[in-house]
Amino acid sequence: MRNLAAGVLAVVVLASATGCSGGDDKAAGGKDTRPTSTFPTPDSATIQGRLLAVGGPAPGDPRPMKRGTVTLTGADGSRIQGQVDADGRFAIGVSPGTYRISARSKDYQGGAADCLPAKQPGPLDKGTTTTVDVVCSLK
């Protein structure tokens, strides 16, 4: 029962974080604005974190990027993407394996440059959650 409660909590948190409100998620132009994050299952791993802008004018403290797409690239070249929320947070359910994580935001070099973590995560195991912050280094 303990694992079930944790799984339900993870789904509720992810549903909240990814904007699953049950309402209409279409922008004025009819474009679907829902995030592409996936929900974890008992057989999946989860990678979560924040997309942060670091640097710029002193003191250069980390600030959440409110817009951005996080990309996980598997060893086989497959890609899974998820959107960050208004606090720069993301959570993506994936099959266990090794992934390279990167992100882009229109607020960082017009979306033309990758933001990267300080260190790429190691292999993601079934039923685990790995936290990785992705950084856009401002000058």
CSV table of C-alpha atoms in Angstrom, one decimal:
chain,number,residue,atom,x,y,z
A,1,MET,CA,0.0,0.0,0.0
A,2,ARG,CA,2.9,2.3,0.7
A,3,ASN,CA,4.2,2.1,-2.9
A,4,LEU,CA,0.7,2.7,-4.2
A,5,ALA,CA,0.3,5.9,-2.2
A,6,ALA,CA,3.7,7.1,-3.4
A,7,GLY,CA,2.7,6.4,-7.0
A,8,VAL,CA,-0.6,8.2,-6.6
A,9,LEU,CA,1.2,11.2,-5.1
A,10,ALA,CA,3.7,11.2,-8.0
A,11,VAL,CA,0.9,11.2,-10.5
A,12,VAL,CA,-1.0,14.0,-8.7
A,13,VAL,CA,2.2,16.1,-8.4
A,14,LEU,CA,3.1,15.5,-12.0
A,15,ALA,CA,-0.5,16.3,-13.2
A,16,SER,CA,-0.3,19.6,-11.3
A,17,ALA,CA,3.2,20.4,-12.4
A,18,THR,CA,2.4,19.7,-16.1
A,19,GLY,CA,-0.8,21.6,-16.2
A,20,CYS,CA,-3.3,18.7,-16.4
A,21,SER,CA,-6.4,20.6,-15.4
A,22,GLY,CA,-9.0,18.9,-17.5
A,23,GLY,CA,-9.8,22.1,-19.3
A,24,ASP,CA,-9.3,23.3,-22.8
A,25,ASP,CA,-5.5,23.5,-23.5
A,26,LYS,CA,-5.8,25.2,-26.8
A,27,ALA,CA,-4.4,28.6,-27.3
A,28,ALA,CA,-6.3,31.3,-29.3
A,29,GLY,CA,-4.9,30.0,-32.6
A,30,GLY,CA,-6.0,26.4,-31.9
A,31,LYS,CA,-2.4,25.2,-31.0
A,32,ASP,CA,-2.3,22.5,-28.3
A,33,THR,CA,-0.3,24.0,-25.4
A,34,ARG,CA,-0.2,20.9,-23.2
A,35,PRO,CA,3.3,19.8,-22.1
A,36,THR,CA,4.6,16.6,-23.6
A,37,SER,CA,5.9,15.2,-20.3
A,38,THR,CA,4.9,11.6,-19.7
A,39,PHE,CA,3.7,10.1,-16.4
A,40,PRO,CA,5.8,7.5,-14.6
A,41,THR,CA,4.6,3.8,-14.3
A,42,PRO,CA,6.0,1.1,-12.0
A,43,ASP,CA,8.3,0.1,-14.9
A,44,SER,CA,9.6,3.5,-15.7
A,45,ALA,CA,12.2,5.9,-14.3
A,46,THR,CA,11.6,9.6,-13.7
A,47,ILE,CA,13.9,12.5,-14.4
A,48,GLN,CA,12.9,15.8,-12.8
A,49,GLY,CA,14.5,19.1,-12.2
A,50,ARG,CA,14.5,22.8,-13.0
A,51,LEU,CA,15.6,24.9,-16.0
A,52,LEU,CA,17.6,27.8,-14.6
A,53,ALA,CA,19.2,30.9,-15.9
A,54,VAL,CA,22.5,31.6,-14.1
A,55,GLY,CA,24.8,34.6,-14.4
A,56,GLY,CA,24.1,38.0,-15.8
A,57,PRO,CA,24.2,41.1,-13.6
A,58,ALA,CA,25.5,40.6,-10.0
A,59,PRO,CA,24.8,38.7,-8.0
A,60,GLY,CA,23.9,36.2,-10.8
A,61,ASP,CA,21.8,34.0,-8.7
A,62,PRO,CA,19.9,31.1,-10.4
A,63,ARG,CA,16.5,32.1,-11.7
A,64,PRO,CA,13.8,29.7,-13.1
A,65,MET,CA,13.2,29.9,-16.9
A,66,LYS,CA,9.5,30.1,-17.4
A,67,ARG,CA,9.5,28.9,-21.0
A,68,GLY,CA,11.5,26.0,-22.3
A,69,THR,CA,11.6,22.5,-23.7
A,70,VAL,CA,13.7,19.7,-22.0
A,71,THR,CA,15.0,17.0,-24.3
A,72,LEU,CA,16.2,13.6,-23.2
A,73,THR,CA,18.2,11.7,-25.9
A,74,GLY,CA,18.6,8.0,-25.4
A,75,ALA,CA,21.6,6.0,-26.4
A,76,ASP,CA,19.8,4.8,-29.5
A,77,GLY,CA,19.1,8.4,-30.6
A,78,SER,CA,15.5,8.4,-29.6
A,79,ARG,CA,14.2,11.7,-28.1
A,80,ILE,CA,11.6,12.4,-25.4
A,81,GLN,CA,10.6,16.0,-24.7
A,82,GLY,CA,8.8,17.8,-21.9
A,83,GLN,CA,7.9,21.4,-21.2
A,84,VAL,CA,8.9,23.4,-18.1
A,85,ASP,CA,6.1,24.9,-15.9
A,86,ALA,CA,5.9,28.5,-14.7
A,87,ASP,CA,8.5,27.8,-12.0
A,88,GLY,CA,10.9,26.2,-14.5
A,89,ARG,CA,10.2,22.7,-13.2
A,90,PHE,CA,9.9,19.6,-15.3
A,91,ALA,CA,9.3,15.8,-14.7
A,92,ILE,CA,9.5,13.2,-17.4
A,93,GLY,CA,8.7,9.5,-17.1
A,94,VAL,CA,11.1,7.4,-19.3
A,95,SER,CA,12.1,3.8,-19.8
A,96,PRO,CA,15.1,2.8,-17.8
A,97,GLY,CA,18.4,3.6,-19.5
A,98,THR,CA,21.0,6.3,-20.1
A,99,TYR,CA,19.9,9.7,-21.5
A,100,ARG,CA,21.6,12.9,-22.4
A,101,ILE,CA,19.6,15.9,-21.1
A,102,SER,CA,19.5,19.3,-22.7
A,103,ALA,CA,17.0,22.2,-22.9
A,104,ARG,CA,16.2,25.2,-25.0
A,105,SER,CA,14.3,28.4,-24.1
A,106,LYS,CA,13.4,31.3,-26.4
A,107,ASP,CA,14.5,33.4,-23.4
A,108,TYR,CA,18.1,32.1,-23.9
A,109,GLN,CA,19.8,33.1,-27.1
A,110,GLY,CA,16.5,33.1,-28.9
A,111,GLY,CA,16.2,29.3,-28.4
A,112,ALA,CA,19.2,28.6,-30.7
A,113,ALA,CA,21.6,27.3,-28.0
A,114,ASP,CA,21.4,24.3,-25.7
A,115,CYS,CA,21.3,24.6,-21.9
A,116,LEU,CA,23.0,21.8,-20.1
A,117,PRO,CA,23.3,20.3,-16.6
A,118,ALA,CA,26.6,20.6,-14.7
A,119,LYS,CA,26.8,16.8,-15.0
A,120,GLN,CA,24.8,14.4,-17.1
A,121,PRO,CA,22.9,11.8,-15.1
A,122,GLY,CA,24.0,8.2,-14.9
A,123,PRO,CA,21.8,5.3,-15.9
A,124,LEU,CA,18.2,5.7,-14.8
A,125,ASP,CA,16.8,2.5,-13.1
A,126,LYS,CA,13.3,1.2,-13.0
A,127,GLY,CA,11.2,2.9,-10.2
A,128,THR,CA,13.7,5.6,-9.5
A,129,THR,CA,13.6,9.4,-9.6
A,130,THR,CA,16.7,11.4,-10.6
A,131,THR,CA,16.9,15.1,-10.1
A,132,VAL,CA,19.0,17.2,-12.5
A,133,ASP,CA,19.0,21.0,-12.9
A,134,VAL,CA,19.6,22.3,-16.4
A,135,VAL,CA,21.5,25.6,-16.6
A,136,CYS,CA,21.5,28.3,-19.2
A,137,SER,CA,24.7,30.3,-18.5
A,138,LEU,CA,24.1,34.1,-19.0
A,139,LYS,CA,26.9,36.5,-19.6
